[in-house]
Amino acid sequence: MIKENLEVVEKNICEACKRAGRDRSEVTLIAVSKTKPVSDIRQAMDCGITVFGENKVQEIRDKTAEIKEPLSWHMIGHLQANKVKYLPGVACMIHSVDNIKLAEEIEKQAAKKDLVMDVLIEVNMAHEDTKFGLSPDEAADFVKEISTLRHLNIRGLMTIAPYTDDPESNRVYFKGLRELRDSINAMGIPNVKMDTLSMGMTGDYQVAIEEGATFVRVGTGIFGERDYSQKING
Ligand SMILES: *Cc1c(COP(=O)(O)O)cnc(C)c1O
C-alpha cells in the first residue's frame, strides 16, 4: 500500500515538475509520518524515502530513539518554546517559526549545541483564524528582526493552505508565498537569502510545485488516513 502510494506521488511530482519546466531535483518530498507507527516509516524507508515530517516534538523524539538509520526529520507543526531544547541535533529544519520568543529560544538552544538551525517562517496566507503563522504583511519585518540571530539560518517560508477539494483554489496562496519570498530577498537584508518554499500537502502538492514549492509535505497520500482516536507507541 505505502509502496504503491509512493509510486503515485512520485509520478505526480514528476508530472508537475515537467509542466512547470522544473527539474525533479528541485523538489524534496517530505513524508509526513505523524500518528503513524515506526513500521510504516520502515516501509517508506524500504522504498528509498529518507526525509520525514512530524508535528509533535515528543513523536520525533520517540521515533528517532527507535530508528537508528540516518534520516532527515523536519519539525512541521506548531512549536512551543519550552519544547525547542529537544530539537537541535535531532531535527534538521523547523518549518513553523512565527514569533520572536520562539526564534530566540531556537537561537539559545542551537548556540548551546554549537550548531546553526535551519528554519522557515510560517505565513498564514489565507488569513485563517484557525491557523498559526504570521500574516503576509508582517513577514518582512519579522525576518529582519530575527536575521541577527547567529544560530538561525532563515532558509525560506512555509504555509499551510486552506483545506479544499479544489486544489486550484490554493494556487493564489502558493503564488503569493513565492512572491513574498522573492520580495523579502530583494530587500537585501544582511544574512537573508531564502531559497526554500515549503508548501503543498496531499490535496494540493502538484499545484504547489507548479508555483515553486521546494518542499512538499505529504502524509495521507503516502500513509493513508490518520486515526487520531488511537494512541501510537502504546
Ligand atoms: C499533517 C500535515 C501535513 C500532511 O497533511 P496531508 O494532508 O495528510 O498530506 C502537512 N503539513 C503539515 C504542517 C501537517 O501538519
GROMACS .gro file of C-alpha atoms and ligand atoms in nm:
model
  249
    1MET     CA    1   0.000   0.000   0.000
    2ILE     CA    2   0.267   0.252   0.103
    3LYS     CA    3   0.486   0.143  -0.187
    4GLU     CA    4   0.204   0.188  -0.439
    5ASN     CA    5   0.109   0.524  -0.287
    6LEU     CA    6   0.467   0.645  -0.312
    7GLU     CA    7   0.479   0.545  -0.678
    8VAL     CA    8   0.168   0.756  -0.746
    9VAL     CA    9   0.306   1.054  -0.552
   10GLU     CA   10   0.640   1.030  -0.731
   11LYS     CA   11   0.468   1.020  -1.069
   12ASN     CA   12   0.255   1.323  -0.978
   13ILE     CA   13   0.563   1.517  -0.861
   14CYS     CA   14   0.746   1.438  -1.186
   15GLU     CA   15   0.450   1.545  -1.397
   16ALA     CA   16   0.406   1.870  -1.205
   17CYS     CA   17   0.778   1.945  -1.245
   18LYS     CA   18   0.752   1.879  -1.615
   19ARG     CA   19   0.451   2.110  -1.652
   20ALA     CA   20   0.640   2.385  -1.470
   21GLY     CA   21   0.966   2.331  -1.658
   22ARG     CA   22   1.141   2.244  -1.334
   23ASP     CA   23   1.393   1.972  -1.262
   24ARG     CA   24   1.271   1.692  -1.032
   25SER     CA   25   1.577   1.751  -0.813
   26GLU     CA   26   1.442   2.095  -0.713
   27VAL     CA   27   1.159   1.938  -0.512
   28THR     CA   28   1.203   1.734  -0.194
   29LEU     CA   29   0.921   1.509  -0.080
   30ILE     CA   30   0.871   1.515   0.297
   31ALA     CA   31   0.683   1.202   0.403
   32VAL     CA   32   0.462   1.322   0.689
   33SER     CA   33   0.452   1.030   0.929
   34LYS     CA   34   0.272   1.192   1.224
   35THR     CA   35   0.049   0.948   1.417
   36LYS     CA   36   0.188   0.663   1.205
   37PRO     CA   37   0.387   0.375   1.357
   38VAL     CA   38   0.755   0.308   1.300
   39SER     CA   39   0.661   0.003   1.089
   40ASP     CA   40   0.504   0.240   0.832
   41ILE     CA   41   0.816   0.457   0.835
   42ARG     CA   42   1.027   0.148   0.771
   43GLN     CA   43   0.811   0.058   0.471
   44ALA     CA   44   0.872   0.406   0.327
   45MET     CA   45   1.245   0.371   0.403
   46ASP     CA   46   1.246   0.045   0.207
   47CYS     CA   47   1.120   0.249  -0.090
   48GLY     CA   48   1.411   0.490  -0.054
   49ILE     CA   49   1.244   0.767   0.148
   50THR     CA   50   1.483   0.938   0.392
   51VAL     CA   51   1.302   1.265   0.468
   52PHE     CA   52   1.020   1.261   0.722
   53GLY     CA   53   0.796   1.525   0.879
   54GLU     CA   54   0.637   1.528   1.222
   55ASN     CA   55   0.428   1.788   1.404
   56LYS     CA   56   0.498   1.690   1.765
   57VAL     CA   57   0.834   1.710   1.941
   58GLN     CA   58   0.761   1.402   2.152
   59GLU     CA   59   0.687   1.196   1.845
   60ILE     CA   60   1.014   1.299   1.678
   61ARG     CA   61   1.199   1.205   1.996
   62ASP     CA   62   1.031   0.866   2.023
   63LYS     CA   63   1.080   0.780   1.658
   64THR     CA   64   1.442   0.894   1.637
   65ALA     CA   65   1.516   0.693   1.951
   66GLU     CA   66   1.379   0.383   1.785
   67ILE     CA   67   1.512   0.427   1.430
   68LYS     CA   68   1.889   0.439   1.422
   69GLU     CA   69   1.935   0.482   1.047
   70PRO     CA   70   2.035   0.832   0.939
   71LEU     CA   71   1.720   1.014   0.827
   72SER     CA   72   1.621   1.378   0.796
   73TRP     CA   73   1.345   1.485   1.036
   74HIS     CA   74   1.151   1.804   0.975
   75MET     CA   75   0.950   1.970   1.251
   76ILE     CA   76   0.647   2.098   1.059
   77GLY     CA   77   0.395   2.160   1.338
   78HIS     CA   78   0.326   2.442   1.579
   79LEU     CA   79   0.605   2.458   1.834
   80GLN     CA   80   0.609   2.578   2.192
   81ALA     CA   81   0.925   2.746   2.313
   82ASN     CA   82   0.966   2.507   2.607
   83LYS     CA   83   0.999   2.210   2.368
   84VAL     CA   84   1.267   2.365   2.148
   85LYS     CA   85   1.554   2.227   2.355
   86TYR     CA   86   1.494   1.877   2.222
   87LEU     CA   87   1.529   1.970   1.854
   88PRO     CA   88   1.882   2.093   1.776
   89GLY     CA   89   2.081   1.794   1.656
   90VAL     CA   90   1.762   1.589   1.611
   91ALA     CA   91   1.550   1.784   1.361
   92CYS     CA   92   1.722   1.921   1.052
   93MET     CA   93   1.473   2.203   1.000
   94ILE     CA   94   1.192   2.381   1.185
   95HIS     CA   95   0.915   2.494   0.947
   96SER     CA   96   0.693   2.678   1.193
   97VAL     CA   97   0.873   2.985   1.327
   98ASP     CA   98   0.617   3.262   1.370
   99ASN     CA   99   0.708   3.459   1.682
  100ILE     CA  100   1.011   3.626   1.830
  101LYS     CA  101   1.007   3.431   2.156
  102LEU     CA  102   1.028   3.104   1.965
  103ALA     CA  103   1.307   3.235   1.740
  104GLU     CA  104   1.508   3.350   2.041
  105GLU     CA  105   1.466   3.014   2.212
  106ILE     CA  106   1.587   2.832   1.899
  107GLU     CA  107   1.886   3.071   1.894
  108LYS     CA  108   1.963   2.989   2.256
  109GLN     CA  109   1.930   2.613   2.223
  110ALA     CA  110   2.120   2.592   1.894
  111ALA     CA  111   2.400   2.803   2.042
  112LYS     CA  112   2.424   2.565   2.338
  113LYS     CA  113   2.488   2.280   2.094
  114ASP     CA  114   2.716   2.499   1.886
  115LEU     CA  115   2.515   2.450   1.568
  116VAL     CA  116   2.310   2.655   1.328
  117MET     CA  117   1.944   2.561   1.289
  118ASP     CA  118   1.772   2.583   0.951
  119VAL     CA  119   1.431   2.747   0.993
  120LEU     CA  120   1.135   2.855   0.784
  121ILE     CA  121   0.895   3.136   0.866
  122GLU     CA  122   0.534   3.020   0.874
  123VAL     CA  123   0.295   3.254   0.692
  124ASN     CA  124  -0.084   3.230   0.712
  125MET     CA  125  -0.151   3.328   0.352
  126ALA     CA  126  -0.530   3.291   0.366
  127HIS     CA  127  -0.565   3.477   0.698
  128GLU     CA  128  -0.743   3.178   0.853
  129ASP     CA  129  -0.826   3.228   1.221
  130THR     CA  130  -0.768   2.860   1.292
  131LYS     CA  131  -0.409   2.862   1.169
  132PHE     CA  132  -0.079   2.972   1.316
  133GLY     CA  133   0.167   3.183   1.124
  134LEU     CA  134   0.235   3.548   1.053
  135SER     CA  135   0.015   3.745   0.819
  136PRO     CA  136   0.191   3.816   0.489
  137ASP     CA  137   0.236   4.185   0.565
  138GLU     CA  138   0.417   4.107   0.894
  139ALA     CA  139   0.664   3.865   0.741
  140ALA     CA  140   0.932   4.103   0.611
  141ASP     CA  141   0.968   4.291   0.941
  142PHE     CA  142   0.982   3.962   1.129
  143VAL     CA  143   1.255   3.826   0.903
  144LYS     CA  144   1.451   4.147   0.951
  145GLU     CA  145   1.409   4.123   1.327
  146ILE     CA  146   1.539   3.768   1.359
  147SER     CA  147   1.806   3.797   1.089
  148THR     CA  148   2.062   3.899   1.351
  149LEU     CA  149   2.030   3.570   1.541
  150ARG     CA  150   2.355   3.394   1.455
  151HIS     CA  151   2.244   3.037   1.519
  152LEU     CA  152   1.941   3.058   1.291
  153ASN     CA  153   1.964   3.013   0.918
  154ILE     CA  154   1.645   3.154   0.766
  155ARG     CA  155   1.604   2.926   0.467
  156GLY     CA  156   1.262   3.039   0.346
  157LEU     CA  157   0.888   3.043   0.401
  158MET     CA  158   0.624   2.783   0.481
  159THR     CA  159   0.247   2.792   0.450
  160ILE     CA  160  -0.045   2.561   0.522
  161ALA     CA  161  -0.311   2.639   0.263
  162PRO     CA  162  -0.682   2.601   0.339
  163TYR     CA  163  -0.833   2.256   0.326
  164THR     CA  164  -1.018   2.230  -0.002
  165ASP     CA  165  -1.149   1.983  -0.260
  166ASP     CA  166  -1.031   2.213  -0.537
  167PRO     CA  167  -0.651   2.243  -0.536
  168GLU     CA  168  -0.665   2.520  -0.797
  169SER     CA  169  -0.826   2.746  -0.537
  170ASN     CA  170  -0.499   2.736  -0.339
  171ARG     CA  171  -0.281   2.843  -0.631
  172VAL     CA  172  -0.318   3.208  -0.533
  173TYR     CA  173  -0.168   3.136  -0.187
  174PHE     CA  174   0.126   2.937  -0.326
  175LYS     CA  175   0.200   3.205  -0.583
  176GLY     CA  176   0.167   3.464  -0.308
  177LEU     CA  177   0.418   3.283  -0.085
  178ARG     CA  178   0.670   3.266  -0.370
  179GLU     CA  179   0.627   3.637  -0.446
  180LEU     CA  180   0.661   3.720  -0.077
  181ARG     CA  181   0.988   3.526  -0.058
  182ASP     CA  182   1.119   3.699  -0.367
  183SER     CA  183   1.023   4.043  -0.240
  184ILE     CA  184   1.188   3.985   0.100
  185ASN     CA  185   1.502   3.858  -0.076
  186ALA     CA  186   1.502   4.172  -0.288
  187MET     CA  187   1.514   4.390   0.026
  188GLY     CA  188   1.875   4.289   0.071
  189ILE     CA  189   1.853   4.219   0.444
  190PRO     CA  190   2.202   4.115   0.560
  191ASN     CA  191   2.230   3.735   0.607
  192VAL     CA  192   1.893   3.673   0.440
  193LYS     CA  193   1.880   3.483   0.114
  194MET     CA  194   1.585   3.248   0.116
  195ASP     CA  195   1.584   2.956  -0.128
  196THR     CA  196   1.313   2.741   0.026
  197LEU     CA  197   0.933   2.724  -0.009
  198SER     CA  198   0.757   2.459   0.199
  199MET     CA  199   0.405   2.436   0.057
  200GLY     CA  200   0.163   2.176  -0.070
  201MET     CA  201   0.007   1.877   0.108
  202THR     CA  202  -0.179   1.568  -0.016
  203GLY     CA  203  -0.466   1.770  -0.165
  204ASP     CA  204  -0.265   2.031  -0.349
  205TYR     CA  205   0.106   1.948  -0.385
  206GLN     CA  206   0.102   1.939  -0.764
  207VAL     CA  207  -0.026   2.297  -0.780
  208ALA     CA  208   0.230   2.399  -0.516
  209ILE     CA  209   0.511   2.252  -0.726
  210GLU     CA  210   0.386   2.442  -1.031
  211GLU     CA  211   0.415   2.758  -0.820
  212GLY     CA  212   0.766   2.689  -0.697
  213ALA     CA  213   0.750   2.460  -0.390
  214THR     CA  214   1.088   2.316  -0.294
  215PHE     CA  215   0.942   2.103  -0.012
  216VAL     CA  216   0.605   1.930  -0.037
  217ARG     CA  217   0.465   1.774   0.282
  218VAL     CA  218   0.260   1.466   0.201
  219GLY     CA  219   0.105   1.248   0.470
  220THR     CA  220  -0.230   1.093   0.377
  221GLY     CA  221  -0.126   1.042   0.016
  222ILE     CA  222   0.156   0.813   0.132
  223PHE     CA  223   0.046   0.655   0.460
  224GLY     CA  224  -0.334   0.670   0.427
  225GLU     CA  225  -0.586   0.838   0.656
  226ARG     CA  226  -0.474   0.918   1.009
  227ASP     CA  227  -0.658   0.777   1.308
  228TYR     CA  228  -0.644   1.027   1.593
  229SER     CA  229  -0.852   0.807   1.823
  230GLN     CA  230  -0.565   0.564   1.881
  231LYS     CA  231  -0.251   0.628   2.075
  232ILE     CA  232   0.069   0.541   1.891
  233ASN     CA  233   0.374   0.399   2.060
  234GLY     CA  234   0.139   0.247   2.314
  235LIG     C1  235  -0.034   1.679   0.869
  235LIG     C2  236   0.041   1.783   0.797
  235LIG     C3  237   0.073   1.767   0.660
  235LIG     C4  238   0.030   1.648   0.577
  235LIG     O1  239  -0.106   1.654   0.551
  235LIG     P1  240  -0.175   1.554   0.447
  235LIG     O2  241  -0.297   1.625   0.403
  235LIG     O3  242  -0.204   1.428   0.520
  235LIG     O4  243  -0.080   1.533   0.335
  235LIG     C5  244   0.148   1.867   0.601
  235LIG     N1  245   0.188   1.976   0.668
  235LIG     C6  246   0.159   1.995   0.798
  235LIG     C7  247   0.208   2.117   0.867
  235LIG     C8  248   0.086   1.899   0.866
  235LIG     O5  249   0.057   1.918   0.996
   0.00000   0.00000   0.00000
